[in-house]
């Protein structure tokens, strides 16, 4: 058996090599700063995060995630563009023949080189004449932008005969409105049904032939549904729904978590049953909302079309396919979750016994309920900065003119001539270092989250350990404010150890993410192993990595407890914690696992409630029509789900770490006193030492 920790009886070897004096206590022995190197690495990481985010703020423009570029390279809706485009948010392709050529299989033209302009509304062909959309007024055209808008973007009647002739050749500055169009995610989707009246007027005026082909429709549709634009819209949805994130991802989880802690404190016997029933109800409700938005139930499915449109015209969007897939996944998760919750019903009494111990601790150290507000406030400030920087990083890049060889001549009002040199379209150029910056930002956000959660858990563990080793709070040596004392020890001695532990978890999860992305890519390209041995190694490696990740998280949690108690470094604390658990696995294993399951279900209840309320808020008029319309509720709901889980983890750590800290302290106490714990509270002794009751509960 290992040497005793027993500083509580004056035998603990202090961190400076001496022996702690009698009565100093295991929590109060002399300590040293641990894992300082990793603290330096963490500080350097924060400096790099600030520099990386500064690059995003300087180079990014979140408008690029939603709106397209015009023929000058301006972002539609940008008030700093020339001219001012703050009200002109819709991208419209003015030359229908260029759109057709980009969709034709026999042509090398690209839609990115077709001439586009930013408008307030998608143009509609006239029923008795021919409407025009003209370039922004400049040069010889003496109109203000406001007058141009009031005239429905049409100044064809004011053009000179020469300019009218170039317009009839589809070289501008004015272009005919032949096809109807509809607003699909802030791009005017041309519908390949030419207006007979407009087309007749066009031909009577001597205009060049305009091709009427379904390629006009398919070309724009393919661009709008490209993977890159779908991803940009998803990221933009998070920015547009910031109010939902604050309410459902920040305020609501705090309220629900505090309510849950108070109910654990006063109604501990009923809480496991309430948690299981509430969990099943919430997961069924969230699954049904996915079915509603996917259009499989009712008539409330998402629509890619913004504003009023022809009810007989339907547009398919990739976002709907993603919702269908999400609904299927949630159905499988719902079935597994309901069956699993039914399977643990018989063991809920065991969880009740363990939760009673945590409730006793919370009642004695009441500051524990309030403490999570501190890491929550810090994390909330961090997330505001992180999400803002993420939006700018995802939208960073340089707007450059394309290098094209297609026939794209157009009249330049400033040069007063038809130009074939500067008529190619514009696109946003992304470089490899932007992808690295985005990945670093994602990794940094995950590491910071793990760090704050780990710091909170360590402070709670130190507070609870103080309670345990002071005989349940009866000793006059217990700190008046154990939470503040534990925070002081963390910041003074152990912050580097917490940085190391959170880094290990983040590193393992990042490798898992990369391997999973590679696996999906291989599956798509049919490059996955074909032999049975290759498939076995391929799949078992994924399973092994998941097991390693789960084990690392479990070891980390127990290591934080020993860090708070002993002041050792991360690796030494992990070794001691693992040894204690292995030595007492038969005694506490089933009890601790069932308690963790109930706590996990409780965290899921909070996060599912956050997701459910996010669905309800996103279903309002504000997010379904107009400027703030989101393309899909998937990303905002998932972000609220994640934020709700993180907030619940911060608050539920009060119960979770209380149980784990007391059980580990109990194990060490028993080892030092020949199997009989001397410092354990009576309630804990009754729970863990009653072998008859334990056998009955675990059968």
XYZ file of C-alpha atoms in Angstrom:
699
model
C 0.000 0.000 0.000
C 1.222 3.509 -0.734
C 2.466 5.763 1.997
C -0.270 7.733 3.774
C -1.367 11.180 2.746
C -2.187 11.662 6.417
C -1.096 15.227 6.959
C -4.279 15.402 8.949
C -2.456 13.444 11.627
C 0.839 15.227 11.148
C 2.711 12.683 8.992
C 2.371 14.104 5.465
C 5.685 14.856 3.739
C 5.319 18.461 2.651
C 6.150 19.650 -0.845
C 9.418 21.210 0.285
C 10.732 17.884 1.564
C 10.072 18.486 5.245
C 7.343 17.124 7.459
C 4.242 19.150 8.079
C 3.709 19.972 11.656
C 1.034 18.286 13.654
C -2.327 19.848 13.046
C -1.282 21.649 9.891
C -3.721 19.492 7.927
C -3.468 17.973 4.498
C -4.938 21.074 2.905
C -2.628 23.518 4.669
C 0.820 21.953 4.218
C 3.535 23.943 2.496
C 3.190 23.906 -1.293
C 5.199 24.788 -4.360
C 4.186 25.996 -7.793
C 3.671 22.967 -10.041
C 3.875 22.482 -13.824
C 5.124 26.039 -14.316
C 6.280 25.264 -17.869
C 2.723 24.564 -18.952
C 1.528 27.751 -17.283
C 4.026 29.631 -19.467
C 2.741 27.720 -22.506
C -0.839 28.647 -21.590
C 0.074 32.332 -21.276
C 1.848 32.192 -24.640
C -1.255 30.537 -26.078
C -3.433 33.451 -24.886
C -1.039 35.927 -26.488
C -1.239 33.925 -29.738
C -5.063 33.851 -29.468
C -5.155 37.648 -29.206
C -2.812 38.050 -32.186
C -4.777 35.486 -34.205
C -8.080 37.201 -33.391
C -6.613 40.588 -34.294
C -5.863 39.218 -37.751
C -9.521 38.203 -38.077
C -10.804 41.592 -36.924
C -8.509 43.350 -39.423
C -9.129 41.120 -42.441
C -12.655 39.797 -41.907
C -16.080 41.147 -42.771
C -19.028 39.077 -41.451
C -21.232 40.435 -44.257
C -19.322 38.138 -46.632
C -20.832 35.118 -44.877
C -24.328 36.121 -45.991
C -24.118 38.403 -49.016
C -22.397 38.158 -52.388
C -20.116 40.476 -54.367
C -21.106 42.889 -57.129
C -19.323 43.720 -60.381
C -17.037 46.146 -58.535
C -15.987 43.678 -55.857
C -18.156 45.304 -53.167
C -19.984 43.179 -50.600
C -23.727 43.687 -50.903
C -25.103 45.480 -47.852
C -21.744 47.104 -47.010
C -22.212 50.718 -45.964
C -18.520 51.417 -46.588
C -18.673 50.363 -50.239
C -18.651 52.717 -53.216
C -21.521 53.454 -53.610
C -23.140 53.006 -50.197
C -24.882 49.597 -50.307
C -26.355 49.463 -46.798
C -29.887 48.839 -48.124
C -28.872 46.888 -51.216
C -28.376 43.358 -49.905
C -29.505 41.121 -52.782
C -27.128 39.874 -55.452
C -28.632 39.841 -58.957
C -27.103 38.462 -62.178
C -27.945 41.076 -64.814
C -26.861 39.203 -67.958
C -28.983 36.033 -68.443
C -26.766 34.747 -71.270
C -23.726 34.745 -68.980
C -25.725 32.726 -66.443
C -26.709 30.258 -69.182
C -23.118 29.883 -70.402
C -21.900 29.118 -66.884
C -24.478 26.340 -66.597
C -23.878 24.859 -70.030
C -21.789 21.679 -70.082
C -20.106 22.688 -73.339
C -18.874 26.031 -72.024
C -15.951 26.851 -69.728
C -17.527 30.042 -68.382
C -17.949 30.349 -64.615
C -20.812 31.976 -62.765
C -18.309 33.859 -60.592
C -17.411 35.895 -63.702
C -21.008 36.743 -64.610
C -21.913 40.389 -64.001
C -23.732 40.941 -60.697
C -25.194 43.976 -58.993
C -26.612 44.643 -55.524
C -30.313 45.493 -55.336
C -32.964 46.001 -52.702
C -35.491 43.589 -54.252
C -35.332 40.933 -56.935
C -36.589 42.418 -60.254
C -39.813 41.139 -61.833
C -40.594 41.320 -65.581
C -43.270 43.829 -66.542
C -46.656 42.600 -67.770
C -46.960 45.235 -70.511
C -43.477 46.591 -71.239
C -39.769 45.858 -70.706
C -38.081 46.589 -67.391
C -34.352 47.283 -67.118
C -31.702 47.001 -64.413
C -28.872 49.449 -64.988
C -25.407 49.734 -63.416
C -24.785 52.024 -60.464
C -25.145 55.648 -61.679
C -21.782 57.336 -62.286
C -19.892 59.097 -65.034
C -22.302 60.484 -67.618
C -25.348 59.321 -65.685
C -26.254 62.198 -63.382
C -28.376 60.373 -60.807
C -27.994 59.809 -57.099
C -28.198 56.268 -55.774
C -31.473 57.103 -54.031
C -33.005 58.345 -57.285
C -31.699 55.242 -59.062
C -33.446 53.066 -56.468
C -36.670 55.097 -56.738
C -36.650 54.518 -60.493
C -36.369 50.726 -59.943
C -32.719 50.809 -61.077
C -33.803 51.915 -64.582
C -32.381 54.891 -66.477
C -32.452 53.304 -69.954
C -34.710 56.065 -71.304
C -32.013 58.669 -70.462
C -29.207 56.878 -72.323
C -27.662 58.106 -75.544
C -28.320 56.069 -78.705
C -24.828 54.529 -78.482
C -25.372 53.390 -74.904
C -28.776 52.014 -75.815
C -27.137 50.000 -78.580
C -24.525 48.492 -76.233
C -27.330 47.672 -73.810
C -29.171 45.803 -76.587
C -25.949 43.813 -77.110
C -26.068 42.806 -73.387
C -22.943 44.884 -72.719
C -24.578 47.444 -70.461
C -24.886 49.776 -68.793
C -28.540 48.579 -68.761
C -29.767 45.000 -68.954
C -33.292 43.683 -69.655
C -35.383 41.882 -67.039
C -36.520 38.846 -69.025
C -36.710 36.125 -66.371
C -38.574 36.341 -63.055
C -36.407 35.880 -59.968
C -36.891 35.045 -56.322
C -34.816 35.860 -53.240
C -33.016 32.657 -52.206
C -30.603 33.365 -49.332
C -29.980 36.940 -50.542
C -29.273 35.936 -54.131
C -31.840 36.409 -56.888
C -32.510 32.942 -58.253
C -33.503 33.291 -61.926
C -36.472 31.133 -62.908
C -36.130 29.722 -66.419
C -39.601 30.865 -67.493
C -39.087 33.898 -69.700
C -41.777 36.560 -69.780
C -43.350 36.440 -73.255
C -44.228 40.140 -73.130
C -40.734 41.234 -72.092
C -39.089 38.901 -74.577
C -41.261 40.226 -77.418
C -40.380 43.838 -76.568
C -36.699 42.902 -76.388
C -36.756 41.314 -79.840
C -38.739 44.226 -81.327
C -36.014 46.620 -80.066
C -33.347 44.544 -81.857
C -31.769 42.923 -78.818
C -29.443 39.941 -79.211
C -30.820 36.443 -78.781
C -31.422 35.429 -75.150
C -31.253 31.690 -74.448
C -34.241 30.176 -72.651
C -32.859 27.052 -71.006
C -33.108 25.300 -67.644
C -29.359 25.896 -67.260
C -30.231 29.488 -66.324
C -31.990 28.103 -63.258
C -29.560 25.295 -62.426
C -26.413 27.400 -62.593
C -27.428 29.789 -59.799
C -29.071 26.984 -57.836
C -25.825 24.989 -57.875
C -23.839 27.965 -56.591
C -26.272 28.740 -53.776
C -26.132 25.106 -52.602
C -22.352 24.759 -52.773
C -20.720 23.431 -49.596
C -18.705 26.605 -49.000
C -21.740 28.895 -49.142
C -23.788 26.556 -46.955
C -21.033 26.570 -44.325
C -20.833 30.372 -44.488
C -24.598 30.632 -43.993
C -24.418 28.323 -40.979
C -21.721 30.474 -39.386
C -23.707 33.610 -40.251
C -26.774 32.078 -38.558
C -24.855 32.065 -35.277
C -24.069 35.766 -35.666
C -27.665 36.663 -36.534
C -29.113 34.733 -33.592
C -26.866 36.284 -30.929
C -29.948 37.199 -28.890
C -30.988 33.541 -28.827
C -27.480 32.533 -27.748
C -27.516 34.993 -24.863
C -30.941 33.897 -23.606
C -30.873 30.160 -24.345
C -27.135 29.579 -24.130
C -26.313 31.910 -21.260
C -29.177 33.038 -19.030
C -31.535 30.045 -19.167
C -28.893 27.373 -18.310
C -27.819 29.351 -15.238
C -31.390 29.579 -13.996
C -32.083 25.875 -14.611
C -28.757 24.779 -13.074
C -29.323 26.772 -9.889
C -32.870 25.383 -9.628
C -31.485 21.855 -10.005
C -28.856 22.428 -7.282
C -31.458 23.837 -4.891
C -33.738 20.870 -5.527
C -30.824 18.484 -4.885
C -30.270 20.304 -1.618
C -33.885 20.069 -0.438
C -35.523 17.206 -2.434
C -32.623 14.843 -2.983
C -34.709 11.653 -2.830
C -36.973 12.721 -5.683
C -34.377 14.334 -7.964
C -33.067 11.168 -9.700
C -36.618 10.231 -10.705
C -37.452 13.779 -11.784
C -34.228 13.963 -13.814
C -34.877 10.707 -15.687
C -38.501 11.601 -16.513
C -37.608 15.162 -17.533
C -34.730 13.933 -19.692
C -36.971 11.589 -21.662
C -39.591 14.290 -22.167
C -37.039 16.845 -23.371
C -35.253 14.555 -25.811
C -38.598 13.554 -27.363
C -39.583 17.243 -27.661
C -36.300 18.273 -29.301
C -36.562 15.354 -31.741
C -40.089 16.416 -32.698
C -38.865 19.954 -33.420
C -36.304 18.522 -35.830
C -39.144 16.661 -37.554
C -41.175 19.885 -37.757
C -38.365 21.915 -39.291
C -37.487 19.090 -41.672
C -41.073 19.129 -42.957
C -41.883 15.545 -41.913
C -44.541 16.773 -39.465
C -46.873 19.699 -40.136
C -46.198 22.585 -42.518
C -43.500 24.473 -40.623
C -40.438 23.338 -42.547
C -37.655 25.805 -43.297
C -37.683 27.565 -46.654
C -34.662 28.910 -48.529
C -36.849 31.620 -50.097
C -36.955 34.956 -48.291
C -40.075 37.092 -48.497
C -43.187 36.590 -50.586
C -43.030 34.294 -53.600
C -45.078 32.117 -55.917
C -46.496 29.288 -53.731
C -46.126 26.884 -56.664
C -42.400 27.528 -56.914
C -40.241 25.367 -54.653
C -36.480 25.560 -54.154
C -34.458 22.692 -52.732
C -31.705 23.616 -50.272
C -28.896 21.543 -48.791
C -29.947 22.787 -45.332
C -33.155 20.748 -45.590
C -31.138 17.581 -46.260
C -29.046 18.304 -43.181
C -32.215 18.679 -41.090
C -33.470 15.330 -42.404
C -30.189 13.723 -41.343
C -30.338 15.445 -37.937
C -33.894 14.192 -37.414
C -32.812 10.607 -38.149
C -29.828 10.871 -35.790
C -31.983 12.367 -33.025
C -34.495 9.550 -33.478
C -31.767 6.959 -32.896
C -30.415 8.896 -29.908
C -33.936 9.225 -28.483
C -34.619 5.479 -28.715
C -31.264 4.554 -27.144
C -31.674 7.151 -24.393
C -35.192 6.060 -23.439
C -34.202 2.385 -23.320
C -31.071 3.189 -21.278
C -33.025 5.277 -18.772
C -35.479 2.404 -18.316
C -32.547 0.038 -17.700
C -31.180 2.120 -14.805
C -34.497 2.592 -13.008
C -33.729 -0.250 -10.590
C -30.459 1.374 -9.574
C -31.740 4.881 -8.982
C -31.930 4.239 -5.223
C -28.155 3.814 -5.261
C -27.741 7.225 -6.867
C -30.027 8.712 -4.225
C -27.713 7.487 -1.467
C -24.688 9.111 -3.104
C -26.497 12.384 -3.853
C -27.514 12.665 -0.199
C -23.833 12.937 0.699
C -23.331 15.756 -1.820
C -26.462 17.506 -0.538
C -25.011 17.374 2.967
C -21.789 19.014 1.756
C -23.666 21.746 -0.130
C -25.684 22.444 3.000
C -22.536 22.855 5.083
C -20.456 24.808 2.528
C -23.244 26.949 1.071
C -20.854 29.185 -0.881
C -20.455 26.286 -3.321
C -23.832 27.066 -4.901
C -22.782 30.657 -5.599
C -19.173 29.976 -6.621
C -19.864 28.747 -10.223
C -21.096 32.276 -11.034
C -17.432 33.392 -11.066
C -16.129 30.971 -13.755
C -19.445 31.412 -15.606
C -18.952 35.192 -15.825
C -15.347 34.765 -17.010
C -16.392 32.160 -19.569
C -19.272 34.356 -20.798
C -16.897 37.259 -21.464
C -14.501 34.899 -23.224
C -17.248 33.448 -25.441
C -18.413 36.921 -26.513
C -14.893 37.697 -27.662
C -14.383 34.217 -29.140
C -17.595 34.154 -31.217
C -16.972 37.654 -32.556
C -13.417 36.741 -33.563
C -14.668 33.468 -35.102
C -17.130 35.333 -37.346
C -14.353 37.632 -38.569
C -11.888 34.763 -39.103
C -14.395 32.748 -41.127
C -15.047 35.823 -43.281
C -11.416 36.890 -43.687
C -9.620 36.883 -47.018
C -8.922 39.300 -49.859
C -11.407 40.324 -52.522
C -9.574 39.864 -55.836
C -10.640 40.036 -59.469
C -10.789 36.710 -61.261
C -8.453 35.850 -64.111
C -10.793 34.740 -66.878
C -10.634 34.309 -70.699
C -14.371 34.386 -71.393
C -16.118 37.007 -73.477
C -17.372 39.346 -70.763
C -17.140 42.822 -72.295
C -19.190 45.502 -70.542
C -19.577 49.266 -70.766
C -17.637 51.221 -68.166
C -19.418 54.479 -67.275
C -16.233 56.009 -65.884
C -14.032 55.096 -68.863
C -16.888 55.913 -71.275
C -16.218 52.869 -73.414
C -16.786 49.136 -73.639
C -14.037 47.390 -71.685
C -13.061 43.744 -72.061
C -10.073 43.926 -69.709
C -11.728 44.539 -66.347
C -15.003 42.717 -66.745
C -14.198 39.453 -64.942
C -15.996 38.878 -61.662
C -14.611 39.077 -58.149
C -14.163 36.405 -55.523
C -12.787 36.115 -51.999
C -9.312 34.596 -51.972
C -8.597 32.306 -49.035
C -5.071 31.205 -48.209
C -3.821 28.200 -46.258
C -2.809 30.324 -43.280
C -6.457 31.383 -42.840
C -7.449 27.716 -42.446
C -4.659 27.289 -39.879
C -5.858 30.419 -38.049
C -9.431 29.071 -37.940
C -8.294 25.669 -36.650
C -6.108 27.332 -34.006
C -9.059 29.482 -32.946
C -11.323 26.435 -32.614
C -8.665 24.559 -30.642
C -8.086 27.596 -28.447
C -11.778 27.910 -27.678
C -11.981 24.263 -26.653
C -8.813 24.458 -24.539
C -10.028 27.608 -22.790
C -13.394 25.959 -22.060
C -11.688 22.890 -20.602
C -9.363 25.129 -18.580
C -12.158 27.147 -16.961
C -14.186 24.000 -16.244
C -11.118 22.315 -14.730
C -10.280 25.369 -12.620
C -13.826 25.451 -11.276
C -13.698 21.723 -10.490
C -10.365 22.098 -8.670
C -11.660 24.923 -6.480
C -14.746 22.895 -5.581
C -12.607 19.828 -4.804
C -10.397 21.867 -2.484
C -13.438 23.263 -0.662
C -15.035 19.846 -0.201
C -11.742 18.268 0.887
C -11.435 20.950 3.552
C -14.905 19.978 4.754
C -14.083 16.240 4.814
C -10.710 16.396 6.561
C -12.169 18.746 9.175
C -14.626 15.996 10.203
C -17.597 17.319 8.295
C -17.181 20.886 9.389
C -17.080 20.209 13.129
C -13.426 21.124 13.504
C -12.617 24.720 14.401
C -9.627 24.489 12.014
C -11.843 24.527 8.907
C -11.570 27.768 6.953
C -14.407 30.210 7.435
C -14.503 30.643 3.682
C -13.162 27.355 2.245
C -14.060 28.357 -1.309
C -11.910 31.493 -1.192
C -9.069 29.529 0.370
C -9.294 26.918 -2.372
C -9.286 29.626 -5.066
C -6.196 31.176 -3.526
C -4.345 27.825 -3.513
C -5.295 27.198 -7.146
C -4.083 30.584 -8.375
C -0.931 30.491 -6.268
C 0.280 26.917 -6.774
C -1.720 24.732 -9.180
C -2.844 26.804 -12.155
C -0.100 25.231 -14.313
C -1.318 21.729 -13.467
C -4.851 22.656 -14.508
C -3.496 24.089 -17.776
C -1.672 20.802 -18.435
C -4.717 18.640 -17.740
C -7.007 20.716 -19.936
C -4.377 20.726 -22.709
C -4.217 16.920 -22.726
C -8.004 16.627 -23.106
C -8.051 19.256 -25.882
C -5.188 17.564 -27.713
C -6.841 14.129 -27.627
C -10.190 15.527 -28.783
C -8.503 17.460 -31.615
C -6.784 14.307 -32.879
C -10.121 12.517 -32.739
C -11.731 15.294 -34.763
C -8.992 15.208 -37.424
C -9.112 11.411 -37.749
C -12.895 11.465 -37.993
C -12.697 14.092 -40.755
C -10.147 11.955 -42.620
C -12.354 8.887 -42.202
C -15.322 10.684 -43.750
C -13.166 11.985 -46.595
C -11.869 8.494 -47.324
C -15.415 7.159 -47.244
C -16.579 9.797 -49.736
C -13.667 9.124 -52.097
C -14.054 5.330 -51.728
C -10.507 5.113 -50.374
C -11.406 3.265 -47.199
C -9.702 -0.124 -46.612
C -11.411 -2.931 -48.520
C -9.988 -5.993 -46.742
C -11.629 -7.286 -43.577
C -8.391 -6.765 -41.661
C -8.087 -3.192 -42.904
C -11.674 -2.405 -41.957
C -11.173 -3.978 -38.528
C -8.065 -1.889 -37.824
C -9.765 1.159 -39.321
C -12.837 0.919 -37.054
C -11.056 -0.353 -33.940
C -8.673 2.619 -34.054
C -11.657 4.966 -33.870
C -13.118 3.032 -30.944
C -9.751 2.970 -29.179
C -9.320 6.711 -29.555
C -12.782 7.329 -28.101
C -11.979 5.083 -25.139
C -8.688 6.897 -24.603
C -10.496 10.237 -24.682
C -13.082 9.062 -22.148
C -10.366 7.614 -19.888
C -8.298 10.802 -20.042
C -11.315 12.891 -19.022
C -12.061 10.557 -16.100
C -8.433 10.501 -14.924
C -8.225 14.293 -15.253
C -11.262 14.835 -13.051
C -9.785 12.699 -10.272
C -6.357 14.265 -10.787
C -7.832 17.720 -10.133
C -9.162 16.424 -6.811
C -5.725 15.233 -5.718
C -4.160 18.472 -6.974
C -6.546 20.412 -4.747
C -5.879 18.121 -1.769
C -2.135 17.487 -1.954
C -0.734 20.273 -4.108
C 1.185 17.734 -6.244
C 1.729 18.177 -9.970
C -0.690 16.835 -12.535
C 1.034 13.535 -13.339
C 1.730 12.647 -9.700
C -1.860 13.454 -8.765
C -3.122 11.307 -11.647
C -1.013 8.409 -10.416
C -2.312 8.667 -6.841
C -5.920 9.063 -7.964
C -5.716 6.067 -10.300
C -4.143 3.919 -7.564
C -6.915 4.860 -5.129
C -9.668 4.063 -7.608
C -8.177 0.700 -8.629
C -7.690 -0.300 -4.992
C -11.315 0.464 -4.145
C -13.047 -0.227 -7.458
C -15.298 -2.979 -6.077
C -16.333 -0.851 -3.151
C -17.272 2.383 -4.879
C -17.379 1.607 -8.598
C -21.094 0.915 -9.019
C -22.139 3.673 -6.658
C -20.008 6.308 -8.373
C -20.995 5.233 -11.899
C -24.738 5.447 -11.183
C -24.279 8.822 -9.517
C -22.340 10.064 -12.556
C -25.080 8.795 -14.877
C -27.753 10.783 -13.017
C -25.575 13.887 -13.040
C -24.904 13.422 -16.762
C -28.633 13.144 -17.402
C -29.121 16.318 -15.366
C -26.622 18.196 -17.545
C -28.350 16.852 -20.633
C -31.679 18.078 -19.256
C -30.328 21.617 -18.957
C -28.732 21.524 -22.422
C -31.832 19.955 -24.015
C -34.037 22.605 -22.408
C -31.691 25.249 -23.854
C -32.004 23.634 -27.300
C -35.795 23.411 -26.992
C -36.169 27.087 -26.068
C -33.741 27.975 -28.890
C -36.075 26.204 -31.323
C -39.013 28.185 -29.939
C -37.208 31.540 -30.193
C -35.946 30.811 -33.694
C -39.482 29.955 -34.767
C -40.628 33.548 -34.283
C -41.263 36.079 -37.057
C -37.932 37.844 -36.491
C -35.831 34.854 -37.574
C -38.130 33.536 -40.307
C -38.654 36.573 -42.531
C -36.537 39.490 -43.602
C -33.087 40.718 -42.702
C -32.456 38.388 -39.727
C -33.798 35.229 -41.380
C -31.603 32.253 -40.590
C -30.949 29.564 -43.166
C -31.434 26.715 -40.679
C -31.876 26.340 -36.920
C -29.224 23.585 -36.788
C -26.155 25.659 -35.866
C -27.798 28.094 -33.399
C -29.545 25.179 -31.654
C -26.334 23.133 -31.483
C -24.423 26.130 -30.114
C -27.129 26.686 -27.473
C -27.003 22.971 -26.689
C -23.209 23.162 -26.256
C -23.309 26.363 -24.191
C -26.091 24.936 -22.020
C -24.002 21.824 -21.390
C -20.901 23.871 -20.510
C -22.859 26.065 -18.081
C -24.524 22.996 -16.534
C -21.086 21.380 -16.187
C -19.835 24.407 -14.243
C -22.758 24.288 -11.805
C -23.207 20.516 -11.608
C -19.511 20.219 -10.797
C -20.565 21.289 -7.295
C -22.353 17.959 -6.856
C -20.096 15.907 -9.121
C -16.831 17.015 -7.538
C -18.343 16.842 -4.065
C -19.137 13.164 -4.564
C -15.802 12.294 -6.182
C -13.760 14.291 -3.657
C -15.470 12.752 -0.662
C -15.195 9.232 -2.095
C -11.475 9.626 -2.875
C -10.902 11.159 0.548
C -12.864 8.295 2.077
C -10.694 5.744 0.250
C -7.492 7.387 1.433
C -8.883 7.736 4.950
C -9.729 4.025 5.012
C -6.270 3.032 3.763
C -4.551 5.059 6.451
C -6.703 3.611 9.241
C -6.747 -0.118 8.415
C -10.008 -0.049 6.499
C -11.988 2.154 8.878
C -12.355 5.787 7.849
C -11.890 8.144 10.783
C -12.865 11.448 9.155
C -15.859 10.414 7.070
C -19.236 12.025 7.812
C -21.751 9.579 9.361
C -23.999 9.708 6.289
C -21.128 8.618 4.027
C -20.210 5.787 6.391
C -23.795 4.598 6.396
C -23.869 4.671 2.578
C -20.559 2.933 1.818
C -20.164 0.590 4.793
C -23.643 -0.951 4.832
C -22.732 -4.069 2.823
C -26.202 -5.603 3.040
C -27.829 -2.496 1.581
C -25.126 -2.187 -1.061
C -25.664 -5.775 -2.196
C -29.413 -5.234 -2.411
C -29.036 -2.068 -4.479
C -26.473 -3.472 -6.893
C -28.294 -6.690 -7.714
